[in-house]
Amino acid sequence: MQKSIKIAVILMLIMAVFRIIASIQMFVTGEKDLDACVLFTLNAIAIIGITLGAYRHGEKWSWWTLLIIVMTPPIYCIFAHGWLAWNIVGLVLSTPPVVIPAKAMLCPKQE
């Protein structure tokens, strides 16, 4: 496994755990209802599954899939709710695991 992919896998897992913790915190404080928190947790579980499977092995489809499911929640929340702390942290944690391995995953291998 390339170093950039290994770093991205670790960052992606950290970001997914953050999403699970955030969803629990938002439900406990009453900021969001149960449905929204369950969907956010399921998003994190999907990220963990794809990351530990195809993403770890550098499969191109997994990069595109994670780009969409990782970046959609923070971008939506910024448009819907503004630049709140959760939204900023989510965006900061979501960007590096997608950007760091982009070249390794998307560019054809040079032999």
mmCIF file of C-alpha atoms in Angstrom:
data_model
loop_
_atom_site.group_PDB
_atom_site.id
_atom_site.type_symbol
_atom_site.label_atom_id
_atom_site.label_comp_id
_atom_site.label_asym_id
_atom_site.label_seq_id
_atom_site.Cartn_x
_atom_site.Cartn_y
_atom_site.Cartn_z
ATOM 1 C CA MET A 1 0.000 0.000 0.000
ATOM 2 C CA GLN A 2 1.321 3.432 -0.923
ATOM 3 C CA LYS A 3 2.143 5.808 1.900
ATOM 4 C CA SER A 4 -0.428 8.415 0.792
ATOM 5 C CA ILE A 5 -3.189 5.813 0.761
ATOM 6 C CA LYS A 6 -2.171 4.519 4.181
ATOM 7 C CA ILE A 7 -2.295 8.060 5.617
ATOM 8 C CA ALA A 8 -5.656 8.674 3.944
ATOM 9 C CA VAL A 9 -7.118 5.462 5.392
ATOM 10 C CA ILE A 10 -6.128 6.502 8.917
ATOM 11 C CA LEU A 11 -7.543 10.021 8.426
ATOM 12 C CA MET A 12 -10.739 8.629 6.886
ATOM 13 C CA LEU A 13 -11.294 6.362 9.902
ATOM 14 C CA ILE A 14 -10.684 9.271 12.298
ATOM 15 C CA MET A 15 -13.207 11.356 10.375
ATOM 16 C CA ALA A 16 -15.788 8.538 10.461
ATOM 17 C CA VAL A 17 -15.393 8.160 14.232
ATOM 18 C CA PHE A 18 -15.840 11.937 14.558
ATOM 19 C CA ARG A 19 -19.123 11.638 12.660
ATOM 20 C CA ILE A 20 -20.364 8.926 15.003
ATOM 21 C CA ILE A 21 -19.416 10.993 18.062
ATOM 22 C CA ALA A 22 -20.993 14.108 16.529
ATOM 23 C CA SER A 23 -24.244 12.294 15.810
ATOM 24 C CA ILE A 24 -24.445 11.023 19.399
ATOM 25 C CA GLN A 25 -23.677 14.483 20.777
ATOM 26 C CA MET A 26 -26.243 16.162 18.517
ATOM 27 C CA PHE A 27 -28.947 13.699 19.618
ATOM 28 C CA VAL A 28 -28.116 13.934 23.332
ATOM 29 C CA THR A 29 -28.194 17.734 23.282
ATOM 30 C CA GLY A 30 -31.390 17.794 21.219
ATOM 31 C CA GLU A 31 -29.735 19.664 18.371
ATOM 32 C CA LYS A 32 -30.981 17.055 15.864
ATOM 33 C CA ASP A 33 -33.708 14.434 15.963
ATOM 34 C CA LEU A 34 -33.065 10.694 16.029
ATOM 35 C CA ASP A 35 -33.626 10.248 12.290
ATOM 36 C CA ALA A 36 -30.935 12.750 11.319
ATOM 37 C CA CYS A 37 -28.463 11.284 13.807
ATOM 38 C CA VAL A 38 -29.077 7.718 12.615
ATOM 39 C CA LEU A 39 -28.509 8.797 9.007
ATOM 40 C CA PHE A 40 -25.268 10.545 9.973
ATOM 41 C CA THR A 41 -24.126 7.418 11.845
ATOM 42 C CA LEU A 42 -25.005 5.194 8.872
ATOM 43 C CA ASN A 43 -22.980 7.543 6.662
ATOM 44 C CA ALA A 44 -20.004 7.003 8.976
ATOM 45 C CA ILE A 45 -20.493 3.222 8.949
ATOM 46 C CA ALA A 46 -20.541 3.217 5.130
ATOM 47 C CA ILE A 47 -17.334 5.259 5.122
ATOM 48 C CA ILE A 48 -15.670 2.782 7.492
ATOM 49 C CA GLY A 49 -16.750 -0.186 5.359
ATOM 50 C CA ILE A 50 -15.536 1.276 2.069
ATOM 51 C CA THR A 51 -12.321 2.545 3.670
ATOM 52 C CA LEU A 52 -11.380 -0.809 5.193
ATOM 53 C CA GLY A 53 -12.236 -2.587 1.950
ATOM 54 C CA ALA A 54 -11.694 -1.079 -1.468
ATOM 55 C CA TYR A 55 -10.175 2.278 -0.452
ATOM 56 C CA ARG A 56 -7.357 0.584 1.443
ATOM 57 C CA HIS A 57 -6.498 -1.350 -1.722
ATOM 58 C CA GLY A 58 -6.490 1.786 -3.885
ATOM 59 C CA GLU A 59 -9.524 0.980 -6.019
ATOM 60 C CA LYS A 60 -10.513 4.017 -8.090
ATOM 61 C CA TRP A 61 -14.284 3.615 -7.629
ATOM 62 C CA SER A 62 -13.891 3.832 -3.861
ATOM 63 C CA TRP A 63 -12.213 7.231 -4.133
ATOM 64 C CA TRP A 64 -15.106 8.631 -6.184
ATOM 65 C CA THR A 65 -17.686 7.075 -3.876
ATOM 66 C CA LEU A 66 -16.018 8.424 -0.738
ATOM 67 C CA LEU A 67 -15.607 11.842 -2.357
ATOM 68 C CA ILE A 68 -19.389 12.052 -2.618
ATOM 69 C CA ILE A 69 -20.424 10.503 0.701
ATOM 70 C CA VAL A 70 -17.687 12.239 2.700
ATOM 71 C CA MET A 71 -18.043 15.749 1.295
ATOM 72 C CA THR A 72 -21.840 15.939 0.943
ATOM 73 C CA PRO A 73 -22.756 16.337 4.664
ATOM 74 C CA PRO A 74 -20.342 19.157 5.535
ATOM 75 C CA ILE A 75 -21.035 21.066 2.317
ATOM 76 C CA TYR A 76 -24.799 20.691 2.785
ATOM 77 C CA CYS A 77 -24.571 21.784 6.437
ATOM 78 C CA ILE A 78 -22.562 24.880 5.538
ATOM 79 C CA PHE A 79 -25.170 25.908 2.956
ATOM 80 C CA ALA A 80 -28.129 25.025 5.197
ATOM 81 C CA HIS A 81 -26.855 26.220 8.595
ATOM 82 C CA GLY A 82 -23.838 28.443 7.965
ATOM 83 C CA TRP A 83 -20.291 28.302 9.253
ATOM 84 C CA LEU A 84 -20.947 26.631 12.611
ATOM 85 C CA ALA A 85 -18.205 24.881 14.601
ATOM 86 C CA TRP A 86 -19.445 21.359 13.747
ATOM 87 C CA ASN A 87 -19.572 22.249 10.058
ATOM 88 C CA ILE A 88 -16.067 23.689 9.997
ATOM 89 C CA VAL A 89 -14.576 20.745 11.897
ATOM 90 C CA GLY A 90 -16.429 18.344 9.611
ATOM 91 C CA LEU A 91 -15.107 20.058 6.495
ATOM 92 C CA VAL A 92 -11.548 20.205 7.860
ATOM 93 C CA LEU A 93 -11.622 16.502 8.781
ATOM 94 C CA SER A 94 -13.292 15.471 5.509
ATOM 95 C CA THR A 95 -11.001 17.148 2.998
ATOM 96 C CA PRO A 96 -7.505 15.642 3.626
ATOM 97 C CA PRO A 97 -8.495 11.945 3.432
ATOM 98 C CA VAL A 98 -9.932 12.591 -0.032
ATOM 99 C CA VAL A 99 -7.259 14.964 -1.329
ATOM 100 C CA ILE A 100 -4.083 13.221 -0.091
ATOM 101 C CA PRO A 101 -4.427 9.963 -2.093
ATOM 102 C CA ALA A 102 -6.047 11.518 -5.179
ATOM 103 C CA LYS A 103 -2.925 11.327 -7.358
ATOM 104 C CA ALA A 104 -2.069 7.791 -6.278
ATOM 105 C CA MET A 105 -5.595 6.534 -6.914
ATOM 106 C CA LEU A 106 -6.613 8.437 -10.031
ATOM 107 C CA CYS A 107 -3.444 8.772 -12.101
ATOM 108 C CA PRO A 108 -2.374 5.800 -14.200
ATOM 109 C CA LYS A 109 0.563 3.856 -12.822
ATOM 110 C CA GLN A 110 3.900 4.634 -14.515
ATOM 111 C CA GLU A 111 5.944 1.550 -15.260
#
